[in-house]
XYZ file of N, CA and C in Angstrom:
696
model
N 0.845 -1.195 0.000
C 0.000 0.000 0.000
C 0.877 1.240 0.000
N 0.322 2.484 -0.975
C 1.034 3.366 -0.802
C 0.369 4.719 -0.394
N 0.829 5.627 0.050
C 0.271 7.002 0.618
C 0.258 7.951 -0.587
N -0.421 8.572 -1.087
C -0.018 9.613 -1.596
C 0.864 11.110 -0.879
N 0.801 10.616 0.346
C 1.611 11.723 1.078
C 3.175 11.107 1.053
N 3.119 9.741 0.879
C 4.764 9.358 0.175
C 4.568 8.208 1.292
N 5.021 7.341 0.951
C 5.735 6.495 1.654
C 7.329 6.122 1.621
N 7.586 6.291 3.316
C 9.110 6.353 3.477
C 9.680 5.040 3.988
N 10.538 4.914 3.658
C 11.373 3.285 4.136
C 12.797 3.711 5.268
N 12.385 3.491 6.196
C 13.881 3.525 7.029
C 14.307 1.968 6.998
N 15.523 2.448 7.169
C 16.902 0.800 7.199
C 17.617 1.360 8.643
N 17.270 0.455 9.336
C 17.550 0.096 10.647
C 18.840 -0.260 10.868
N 19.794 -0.102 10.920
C 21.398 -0.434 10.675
C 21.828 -1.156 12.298
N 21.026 -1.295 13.348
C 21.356 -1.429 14.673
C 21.060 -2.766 15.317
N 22.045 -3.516 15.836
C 21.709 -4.672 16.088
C 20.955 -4.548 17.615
N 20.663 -3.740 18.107
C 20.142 -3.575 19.853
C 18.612 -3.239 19.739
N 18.041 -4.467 19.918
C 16.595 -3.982 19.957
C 15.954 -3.327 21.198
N 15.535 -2.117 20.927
C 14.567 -1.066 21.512
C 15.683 0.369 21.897
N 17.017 0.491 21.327
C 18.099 1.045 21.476
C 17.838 2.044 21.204
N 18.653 3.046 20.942
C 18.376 4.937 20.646
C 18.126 4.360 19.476
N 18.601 3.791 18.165
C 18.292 3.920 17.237
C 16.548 3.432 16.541
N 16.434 2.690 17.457
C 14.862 2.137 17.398
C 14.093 3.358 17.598
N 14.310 3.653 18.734
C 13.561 4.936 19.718
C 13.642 6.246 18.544
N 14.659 6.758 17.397
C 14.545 7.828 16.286
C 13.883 6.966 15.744
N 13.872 6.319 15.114
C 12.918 5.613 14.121
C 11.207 5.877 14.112
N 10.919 5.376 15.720
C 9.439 5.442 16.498
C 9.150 6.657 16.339
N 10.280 7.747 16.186
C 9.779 9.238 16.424
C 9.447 9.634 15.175
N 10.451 9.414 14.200
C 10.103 9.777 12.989
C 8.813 9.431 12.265
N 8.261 8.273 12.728
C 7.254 7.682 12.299
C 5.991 8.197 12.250
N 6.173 8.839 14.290
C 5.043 9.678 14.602
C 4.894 10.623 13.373
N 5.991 11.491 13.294
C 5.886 12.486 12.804
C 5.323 12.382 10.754
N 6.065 11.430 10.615
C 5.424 11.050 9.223
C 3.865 10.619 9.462
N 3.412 9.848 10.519
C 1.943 9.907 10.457
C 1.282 10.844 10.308
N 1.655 11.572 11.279
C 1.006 13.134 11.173
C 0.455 13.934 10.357
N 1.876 13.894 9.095
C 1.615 13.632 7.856
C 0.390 12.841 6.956
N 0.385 12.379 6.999
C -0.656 10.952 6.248
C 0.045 10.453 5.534
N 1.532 10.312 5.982
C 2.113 9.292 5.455
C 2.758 8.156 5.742
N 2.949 7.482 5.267
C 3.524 5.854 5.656
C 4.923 5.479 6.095
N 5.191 4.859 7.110
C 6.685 4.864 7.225
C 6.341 3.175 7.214
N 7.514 2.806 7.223
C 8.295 1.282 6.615
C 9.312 1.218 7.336
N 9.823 -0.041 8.011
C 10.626 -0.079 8.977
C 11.723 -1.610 8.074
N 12.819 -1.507 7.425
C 13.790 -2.691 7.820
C 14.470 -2.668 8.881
N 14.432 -3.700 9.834
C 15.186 -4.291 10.561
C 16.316 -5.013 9.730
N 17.692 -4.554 9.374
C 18.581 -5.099 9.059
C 18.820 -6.691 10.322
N 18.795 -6.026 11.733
C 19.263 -7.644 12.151
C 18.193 -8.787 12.042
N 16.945 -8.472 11.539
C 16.275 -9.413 11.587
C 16.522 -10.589 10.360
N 17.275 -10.094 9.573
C 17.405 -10.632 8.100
C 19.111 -11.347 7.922
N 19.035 -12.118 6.974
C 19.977 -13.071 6.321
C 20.897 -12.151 5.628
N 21.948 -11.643 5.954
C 22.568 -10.508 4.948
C 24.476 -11.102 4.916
N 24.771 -11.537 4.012
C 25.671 -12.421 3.597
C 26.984 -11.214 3.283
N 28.163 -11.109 4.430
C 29.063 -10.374 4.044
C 29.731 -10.360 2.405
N 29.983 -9.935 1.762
C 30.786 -9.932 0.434
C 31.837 -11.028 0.674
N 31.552 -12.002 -0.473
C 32.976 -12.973 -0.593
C 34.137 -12.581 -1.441
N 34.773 -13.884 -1.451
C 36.239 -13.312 -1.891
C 36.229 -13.922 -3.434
N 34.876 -13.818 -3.853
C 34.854 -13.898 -5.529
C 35.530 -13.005 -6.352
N 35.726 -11.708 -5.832
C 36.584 -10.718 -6.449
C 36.189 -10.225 -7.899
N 35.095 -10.619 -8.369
C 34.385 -9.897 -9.454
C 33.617 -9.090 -9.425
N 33.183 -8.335 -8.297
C 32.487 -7.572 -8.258
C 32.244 -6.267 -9.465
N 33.703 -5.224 -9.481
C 33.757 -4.757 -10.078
C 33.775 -4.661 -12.196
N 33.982 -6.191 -11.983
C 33.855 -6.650 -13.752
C 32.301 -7.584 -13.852
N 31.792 -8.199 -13.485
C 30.378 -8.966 -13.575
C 29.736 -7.794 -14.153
N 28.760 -8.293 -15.033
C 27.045 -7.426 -15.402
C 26.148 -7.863 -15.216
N 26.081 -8.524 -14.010
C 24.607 -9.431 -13.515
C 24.779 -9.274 -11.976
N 23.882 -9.171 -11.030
C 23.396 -9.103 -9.967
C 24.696 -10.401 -9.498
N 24.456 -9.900 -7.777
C 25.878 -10.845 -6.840
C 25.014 -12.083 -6.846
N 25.772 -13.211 -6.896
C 24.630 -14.949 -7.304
C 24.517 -15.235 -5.481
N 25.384 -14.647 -4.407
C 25.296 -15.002 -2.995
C 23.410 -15.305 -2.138
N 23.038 -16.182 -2.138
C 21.592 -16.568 -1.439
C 21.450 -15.948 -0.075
N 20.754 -14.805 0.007
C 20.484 -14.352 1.132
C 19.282 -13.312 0.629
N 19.052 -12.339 2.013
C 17.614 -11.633 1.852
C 17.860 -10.266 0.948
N 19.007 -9.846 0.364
C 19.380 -8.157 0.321
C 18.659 -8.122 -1.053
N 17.911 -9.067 -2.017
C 17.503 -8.747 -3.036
C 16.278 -8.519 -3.081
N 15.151 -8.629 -2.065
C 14.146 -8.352 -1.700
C 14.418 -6.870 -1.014
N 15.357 -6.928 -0.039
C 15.906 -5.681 0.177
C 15.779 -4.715 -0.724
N 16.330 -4.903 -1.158
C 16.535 -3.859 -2.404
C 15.438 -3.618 -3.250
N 14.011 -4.482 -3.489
C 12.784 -4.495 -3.780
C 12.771 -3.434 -3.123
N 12.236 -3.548 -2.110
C 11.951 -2.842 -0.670
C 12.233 -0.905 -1.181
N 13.286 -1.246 -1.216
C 14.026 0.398 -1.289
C 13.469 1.467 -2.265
N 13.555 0.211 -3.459
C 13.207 0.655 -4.798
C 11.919 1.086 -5.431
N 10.922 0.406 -4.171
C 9.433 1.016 -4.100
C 8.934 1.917 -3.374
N 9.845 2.493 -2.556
C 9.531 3.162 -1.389
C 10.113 4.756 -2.216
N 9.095 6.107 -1.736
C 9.583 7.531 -1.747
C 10.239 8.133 -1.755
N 11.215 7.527 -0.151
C 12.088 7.996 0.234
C 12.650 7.197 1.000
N 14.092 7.265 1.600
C 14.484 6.699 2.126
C 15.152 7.113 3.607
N 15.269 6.709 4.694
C 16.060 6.984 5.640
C 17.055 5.782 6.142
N 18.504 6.396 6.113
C 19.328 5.212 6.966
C 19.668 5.652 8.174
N 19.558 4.766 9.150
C 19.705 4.867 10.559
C 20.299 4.025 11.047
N 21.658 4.170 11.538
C 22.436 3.398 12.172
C 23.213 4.534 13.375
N 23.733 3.501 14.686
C 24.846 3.479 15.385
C 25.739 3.722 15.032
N 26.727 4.445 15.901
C 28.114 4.511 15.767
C 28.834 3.348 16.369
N 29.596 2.234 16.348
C 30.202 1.292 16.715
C 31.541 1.315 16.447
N 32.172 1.307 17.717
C 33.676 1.112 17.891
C 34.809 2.346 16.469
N 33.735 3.549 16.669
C 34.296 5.059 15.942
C 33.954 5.072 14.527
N 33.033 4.204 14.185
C 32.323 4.135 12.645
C 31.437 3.476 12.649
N 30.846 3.073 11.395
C 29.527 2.400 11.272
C 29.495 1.556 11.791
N 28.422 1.178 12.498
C 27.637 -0.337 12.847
C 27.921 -1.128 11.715
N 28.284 -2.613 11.882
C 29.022 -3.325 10.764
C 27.597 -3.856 10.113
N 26.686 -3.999 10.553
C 24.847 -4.406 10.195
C 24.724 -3.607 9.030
N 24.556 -2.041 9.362
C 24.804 -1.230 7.971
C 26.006 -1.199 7.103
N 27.055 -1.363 7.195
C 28.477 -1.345 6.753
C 28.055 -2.193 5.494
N 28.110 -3.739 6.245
C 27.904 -4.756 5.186
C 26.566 -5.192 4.516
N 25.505 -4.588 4.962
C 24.609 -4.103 3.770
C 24.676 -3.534 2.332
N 25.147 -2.073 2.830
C 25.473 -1.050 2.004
C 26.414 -1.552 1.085
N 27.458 -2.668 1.568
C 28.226 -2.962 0.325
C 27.923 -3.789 -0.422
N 26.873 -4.867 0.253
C 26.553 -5.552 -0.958
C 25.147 -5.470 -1.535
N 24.320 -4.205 -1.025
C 22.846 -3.872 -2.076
C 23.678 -3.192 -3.297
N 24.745 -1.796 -2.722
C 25.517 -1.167 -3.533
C 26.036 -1.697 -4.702
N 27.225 -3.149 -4.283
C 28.167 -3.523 -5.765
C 27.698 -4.427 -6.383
N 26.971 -5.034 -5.275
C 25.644 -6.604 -5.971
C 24.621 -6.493 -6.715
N 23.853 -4.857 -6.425
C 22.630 -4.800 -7.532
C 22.596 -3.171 -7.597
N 22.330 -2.377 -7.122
C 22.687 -0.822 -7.337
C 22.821 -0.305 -8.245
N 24.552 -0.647 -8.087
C 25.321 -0.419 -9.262
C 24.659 -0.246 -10.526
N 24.202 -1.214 -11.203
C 23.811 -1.391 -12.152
C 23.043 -0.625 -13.100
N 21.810 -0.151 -12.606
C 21.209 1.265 -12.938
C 20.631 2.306 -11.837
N 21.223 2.075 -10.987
C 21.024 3.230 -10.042
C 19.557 3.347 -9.723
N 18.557 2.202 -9.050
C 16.847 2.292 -8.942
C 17.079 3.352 -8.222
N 17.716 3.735 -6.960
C 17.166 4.377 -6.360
C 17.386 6.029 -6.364
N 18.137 6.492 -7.552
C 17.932 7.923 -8.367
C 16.788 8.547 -8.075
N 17.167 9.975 -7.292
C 15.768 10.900 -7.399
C 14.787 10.453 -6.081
N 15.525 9.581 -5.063
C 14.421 9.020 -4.376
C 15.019 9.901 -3.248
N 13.848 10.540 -2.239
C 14.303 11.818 -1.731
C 15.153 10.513 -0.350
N 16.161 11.485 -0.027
C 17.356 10.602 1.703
C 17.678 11.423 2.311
N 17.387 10.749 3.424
C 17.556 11.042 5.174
C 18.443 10.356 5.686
N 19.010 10.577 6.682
C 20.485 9.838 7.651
C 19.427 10.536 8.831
N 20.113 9.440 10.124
C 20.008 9.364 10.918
C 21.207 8.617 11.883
N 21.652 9.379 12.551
C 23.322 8.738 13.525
C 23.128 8.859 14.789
N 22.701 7.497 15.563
C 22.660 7.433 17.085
C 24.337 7.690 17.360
N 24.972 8.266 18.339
C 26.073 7.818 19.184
C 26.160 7.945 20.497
N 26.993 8.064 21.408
C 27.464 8.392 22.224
C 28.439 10.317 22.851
N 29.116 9.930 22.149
C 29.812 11.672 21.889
C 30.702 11.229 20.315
N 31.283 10.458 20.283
C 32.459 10.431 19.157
C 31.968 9.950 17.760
N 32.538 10.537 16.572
C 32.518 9.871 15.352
C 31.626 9.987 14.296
N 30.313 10.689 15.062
C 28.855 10.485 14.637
C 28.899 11.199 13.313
N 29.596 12.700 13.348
C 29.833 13.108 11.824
C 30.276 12.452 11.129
N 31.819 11.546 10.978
C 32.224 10.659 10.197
C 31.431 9.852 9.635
N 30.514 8.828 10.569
C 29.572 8.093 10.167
C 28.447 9.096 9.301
N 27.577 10.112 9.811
C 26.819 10.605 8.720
C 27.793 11.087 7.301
N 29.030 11.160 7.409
C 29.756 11.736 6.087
C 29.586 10.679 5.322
N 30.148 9.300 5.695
C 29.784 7.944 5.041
C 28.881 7.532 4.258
N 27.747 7.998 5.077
C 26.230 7.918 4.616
C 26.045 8.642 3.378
N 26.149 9.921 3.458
C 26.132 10.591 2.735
C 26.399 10.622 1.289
N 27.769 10.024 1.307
C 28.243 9.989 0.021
C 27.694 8.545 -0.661
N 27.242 7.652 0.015
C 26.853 6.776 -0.317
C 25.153 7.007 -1.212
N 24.835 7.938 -0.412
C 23.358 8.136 -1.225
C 23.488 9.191 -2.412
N 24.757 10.023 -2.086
C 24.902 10.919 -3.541
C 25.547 9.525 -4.490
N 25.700 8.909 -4.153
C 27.062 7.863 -5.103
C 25.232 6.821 -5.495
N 24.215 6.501 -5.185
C 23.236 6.802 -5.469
C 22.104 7.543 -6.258
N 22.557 8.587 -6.330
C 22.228 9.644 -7.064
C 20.749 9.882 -6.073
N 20.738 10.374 -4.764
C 19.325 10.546 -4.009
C 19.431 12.065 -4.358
N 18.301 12.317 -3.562
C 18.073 13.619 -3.706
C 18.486 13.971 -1.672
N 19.222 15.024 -1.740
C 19.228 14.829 -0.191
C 18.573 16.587 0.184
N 17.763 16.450 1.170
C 16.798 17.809 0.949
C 17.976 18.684 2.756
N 18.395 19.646 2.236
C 18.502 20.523 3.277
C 18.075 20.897 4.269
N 18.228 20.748 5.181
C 17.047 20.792 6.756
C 17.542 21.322 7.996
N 19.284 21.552 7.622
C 19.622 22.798 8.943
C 20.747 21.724 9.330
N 21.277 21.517 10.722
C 21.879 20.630 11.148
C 21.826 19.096 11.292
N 22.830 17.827 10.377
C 22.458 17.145 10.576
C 22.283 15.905 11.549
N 21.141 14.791 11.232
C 20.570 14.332 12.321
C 21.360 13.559 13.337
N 22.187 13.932 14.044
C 23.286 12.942 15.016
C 22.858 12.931 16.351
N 22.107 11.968 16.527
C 21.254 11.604 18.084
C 22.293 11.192 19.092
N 22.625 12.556 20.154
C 23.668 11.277 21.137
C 22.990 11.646 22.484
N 23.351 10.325 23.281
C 22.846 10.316 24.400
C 24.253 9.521 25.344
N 24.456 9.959 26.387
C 25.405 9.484 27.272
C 25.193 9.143 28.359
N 24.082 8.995 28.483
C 23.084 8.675 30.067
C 23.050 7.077 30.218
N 23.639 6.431 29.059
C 23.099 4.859 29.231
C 22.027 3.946 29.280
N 20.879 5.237 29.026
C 19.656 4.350 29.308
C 19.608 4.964 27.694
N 18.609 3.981 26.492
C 18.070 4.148 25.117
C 17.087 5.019 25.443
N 17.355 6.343 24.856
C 16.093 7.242 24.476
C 16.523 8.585 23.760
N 15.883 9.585 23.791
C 15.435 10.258 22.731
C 16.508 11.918 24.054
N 17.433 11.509 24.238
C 17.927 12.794 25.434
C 18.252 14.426 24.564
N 18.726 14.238 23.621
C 19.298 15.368 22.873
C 18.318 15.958 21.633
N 18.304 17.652 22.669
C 16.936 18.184 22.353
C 17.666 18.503 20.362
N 18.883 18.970 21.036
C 18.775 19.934 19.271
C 18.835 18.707 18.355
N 19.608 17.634 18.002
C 19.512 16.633 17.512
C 17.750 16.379 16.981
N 17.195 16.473 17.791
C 15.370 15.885 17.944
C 14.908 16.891 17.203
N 15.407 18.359 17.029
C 14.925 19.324 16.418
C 15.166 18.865 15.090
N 16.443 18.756 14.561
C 17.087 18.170 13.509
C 16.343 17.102 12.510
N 16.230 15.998 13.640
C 15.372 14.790 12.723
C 13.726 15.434 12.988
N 13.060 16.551 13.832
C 11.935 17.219 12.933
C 12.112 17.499 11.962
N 13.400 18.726 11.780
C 12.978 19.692 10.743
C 13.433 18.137 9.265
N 14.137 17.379 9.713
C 14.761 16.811 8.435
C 13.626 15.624 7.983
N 12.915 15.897 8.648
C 11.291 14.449 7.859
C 10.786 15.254 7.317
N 10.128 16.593 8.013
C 9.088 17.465 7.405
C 9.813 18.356 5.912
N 11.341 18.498 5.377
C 11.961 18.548 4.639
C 11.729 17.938 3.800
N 11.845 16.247 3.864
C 11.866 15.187 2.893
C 10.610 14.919 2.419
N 9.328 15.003 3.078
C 7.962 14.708 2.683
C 7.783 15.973 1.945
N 8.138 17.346 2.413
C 8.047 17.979 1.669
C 7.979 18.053 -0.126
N 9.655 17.470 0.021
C 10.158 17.040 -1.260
C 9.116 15.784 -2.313
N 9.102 15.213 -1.349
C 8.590 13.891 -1.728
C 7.111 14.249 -2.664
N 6.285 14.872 -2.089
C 5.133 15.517 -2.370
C 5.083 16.840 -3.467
N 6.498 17.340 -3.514
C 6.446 18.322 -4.786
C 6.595 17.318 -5.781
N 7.395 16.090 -5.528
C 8.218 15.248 -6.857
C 6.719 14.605 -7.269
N 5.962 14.210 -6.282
C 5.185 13.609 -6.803
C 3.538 14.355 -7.670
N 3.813 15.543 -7.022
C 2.897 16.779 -7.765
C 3.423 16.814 -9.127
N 4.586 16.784 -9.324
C 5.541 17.539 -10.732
C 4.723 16.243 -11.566
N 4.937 14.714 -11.362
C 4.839 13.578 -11.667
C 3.347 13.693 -12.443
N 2.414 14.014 -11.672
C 0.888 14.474 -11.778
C 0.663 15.145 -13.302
N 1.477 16.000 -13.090
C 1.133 17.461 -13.712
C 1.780 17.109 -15.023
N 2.841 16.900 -15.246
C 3.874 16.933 -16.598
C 3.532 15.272 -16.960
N 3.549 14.406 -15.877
C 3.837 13.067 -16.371
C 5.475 12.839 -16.834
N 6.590 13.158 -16.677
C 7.764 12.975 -16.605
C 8.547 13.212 -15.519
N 9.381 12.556 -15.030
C 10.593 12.972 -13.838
C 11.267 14.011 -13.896
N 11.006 14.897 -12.711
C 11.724 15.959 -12.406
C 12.924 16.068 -13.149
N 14.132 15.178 -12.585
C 15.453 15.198 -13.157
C 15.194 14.064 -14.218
N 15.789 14.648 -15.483
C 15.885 13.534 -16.352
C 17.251 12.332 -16.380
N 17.128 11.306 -16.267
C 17.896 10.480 -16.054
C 18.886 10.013 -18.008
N 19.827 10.655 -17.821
C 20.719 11.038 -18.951
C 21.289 9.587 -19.198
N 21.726 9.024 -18.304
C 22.700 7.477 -18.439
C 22.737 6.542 -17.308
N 22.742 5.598 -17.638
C 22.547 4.394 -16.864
C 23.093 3.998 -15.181
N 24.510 4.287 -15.354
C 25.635 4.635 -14.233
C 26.675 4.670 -14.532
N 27.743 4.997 -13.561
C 28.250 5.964 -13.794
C 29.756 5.532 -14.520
N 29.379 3.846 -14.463
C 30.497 3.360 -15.244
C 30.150 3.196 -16.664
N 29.221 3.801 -17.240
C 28.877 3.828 -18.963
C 29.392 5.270 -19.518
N 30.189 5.002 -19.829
C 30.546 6.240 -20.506
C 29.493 7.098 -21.473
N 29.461 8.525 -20.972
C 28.395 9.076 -21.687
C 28.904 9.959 -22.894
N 28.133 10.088 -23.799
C 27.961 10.914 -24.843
C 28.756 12.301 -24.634
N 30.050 12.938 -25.320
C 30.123 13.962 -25.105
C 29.881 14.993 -26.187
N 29.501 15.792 -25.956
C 29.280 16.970 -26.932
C 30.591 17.421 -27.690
N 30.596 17.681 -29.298
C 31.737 17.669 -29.567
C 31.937 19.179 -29.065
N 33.493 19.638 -29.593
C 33.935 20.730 -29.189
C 33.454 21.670 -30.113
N 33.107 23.016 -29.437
C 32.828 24.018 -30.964
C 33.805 24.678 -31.485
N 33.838 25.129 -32.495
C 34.807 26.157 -33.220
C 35.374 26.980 -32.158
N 35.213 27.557 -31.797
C 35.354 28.367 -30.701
C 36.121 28.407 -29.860
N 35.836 26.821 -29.505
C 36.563 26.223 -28.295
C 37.762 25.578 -28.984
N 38.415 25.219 -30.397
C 38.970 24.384 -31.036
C 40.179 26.134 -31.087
N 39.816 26.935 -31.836
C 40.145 27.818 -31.710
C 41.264 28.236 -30.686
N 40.183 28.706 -29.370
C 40.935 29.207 -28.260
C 42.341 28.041 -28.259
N 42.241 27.021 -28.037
C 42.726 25.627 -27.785
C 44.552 25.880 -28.726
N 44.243 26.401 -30.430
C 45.120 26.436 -31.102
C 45.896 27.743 -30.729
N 45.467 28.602 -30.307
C 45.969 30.244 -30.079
C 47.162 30.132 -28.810
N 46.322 29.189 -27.996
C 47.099 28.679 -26.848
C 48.645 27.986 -27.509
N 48.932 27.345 -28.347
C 49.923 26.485 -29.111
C 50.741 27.302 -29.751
C-alpha cells in the first residue's frame, strides 16, 4: 500500500533492539503519520545478509551478486519506497558493521547497475554516544549521492547522542534536527510527486545508466577548437 503523502522506508542499521536507534525511528514515524504518510521499517538484524565474498568480481560482472540471502528483496523494498532513511549506530568510531555490510553488498551486488534508487528523496540518521557520529553521517552521505538521491537541506544534521546509558530520545537539538529533516523530505517527496501528476515525466531527467557507462560527449565548438590552437 502506498500514501499519496509518500511512503518512506527507514533501514535500521542497529543490532540492539529497543536502542536509541529504534527509539529515532518510532519518532520519525510519529511524525510522518502526522503527515498521512507511511513509514516502513527494515530491521537489518532481523534478516539473512551475507558479508561480500572473496569472488573478487564484483567490479567486472554485469549481472546481480549470485550469494543466497535476503538483500535482493531488500533492495525491492528500497526501490518502491519515496524515500528513504538510513539509521544506524556509531560502533567502535564508525559504522555499525549491520549497515556497513549491507550497504556494500545492495551497492556492488545490484545498485550499481542502474542506479533504482535515483531521485528518491534521503535522510540519515546517527545514534552515538559523543564520538565519530559526523564521520559516520559523512559515510552515509556519500553513499546516497554515489546513489544519485536527492538529499533535501534541513539545517543541522541528524546525530542523536545520548550518554546517560539508558536508550532514548535525550538530545533536544539533535530531535529538532530529525523534525525539521522528515518534514523537509515529505516535503520534497510531495512536490516530486505533484511535478509527476502534472507533466507526467521525472523531475530530473535520467541522462545514463551509471556511472560506469561512458556518456555521450558533446563535440567541441569552433570556438573552443580555436581558443585551444591560439594557446599552441
Amino acid at each position: 500500500m502506498h500514501s499519496e503523502a509518500g511512503t518512506i522506508l527507514a533501514i535500521n542499521g542497529s543490532e540492539r533492539v529497543g536502542g536509541n536507534t529504534d527509539h529515532a525511528i518510532a519518532y520519525a514515524g510519529r511524525l510522518i503519520a502526522e503527515r498521512g504518510a507511511i513509514l516502513r521499517t527494515i530491521q537489518l538484524r532481523e534478516h539473512r545478509i551475507s558479508p561480500c565474498s572473496p569472488c573478487g568480481d564484483c567490479n567486472s560482472r554485469t549481472v546481480p551478486c549470485q550469494l543466497d540471502d535476503d538483500v535482493p528483496a531488500l533492495v525491492e523494498q528500497m526501490t518502491n519506497a519515496d524515500g528513504l532513511i538510513y539509521a544506524a549506530p556509531v560502533h567502535g568510531f564508525g559504522l555499525a558493521h549491520l549497515m556497513q555490510v549491507f550497504i556494500e553488498r545492495a551497492g556492488v551486488g545490484y545498485l550499481r547497475f542502474t542506479r533504482p534508487l535515483a531521485d528518491k528523496v534521503g535522510g540519515i540518521i546517527v545514534t552515538g554516544r559523543r564520538y565519530s557520529d559526523s564521520s559516520v553521517h559523512n559515510q552515509i552521505v556519500n553513499n546516497l549521492l554515489l546513489n544519485r538521491m536527492i538529499l533535501v537541506g534541513s539545517g543541522f544534521p541528524v546525530l542523536l547522542r545520548n550518554t546517560t546509558g539508558t536508550p532514548g530520545l535525550t538530545d533536544p537539538e539533535g530531535i529538532d534536527a530529525l523534525e525539521r529533516m522528515v518534514h523537509r523530505m515529505l516535503d520534497m517527496v510531495q512536490l516530486l510527486k505533484r511535478h509527476q501528476r502534472v507533466d507526467g515525466d521525472p523531475v530530473l531527467p535520467r541522462r545514463d545508466r551509471n556511472e560506469r557507462v561512458p556518456r555521450p560527449r558533446r563535440n567541441e565548438s569552433a570556438q573552443t577548437r580555436g581558443d585551444i590552437e591560439n594557446v599552441h
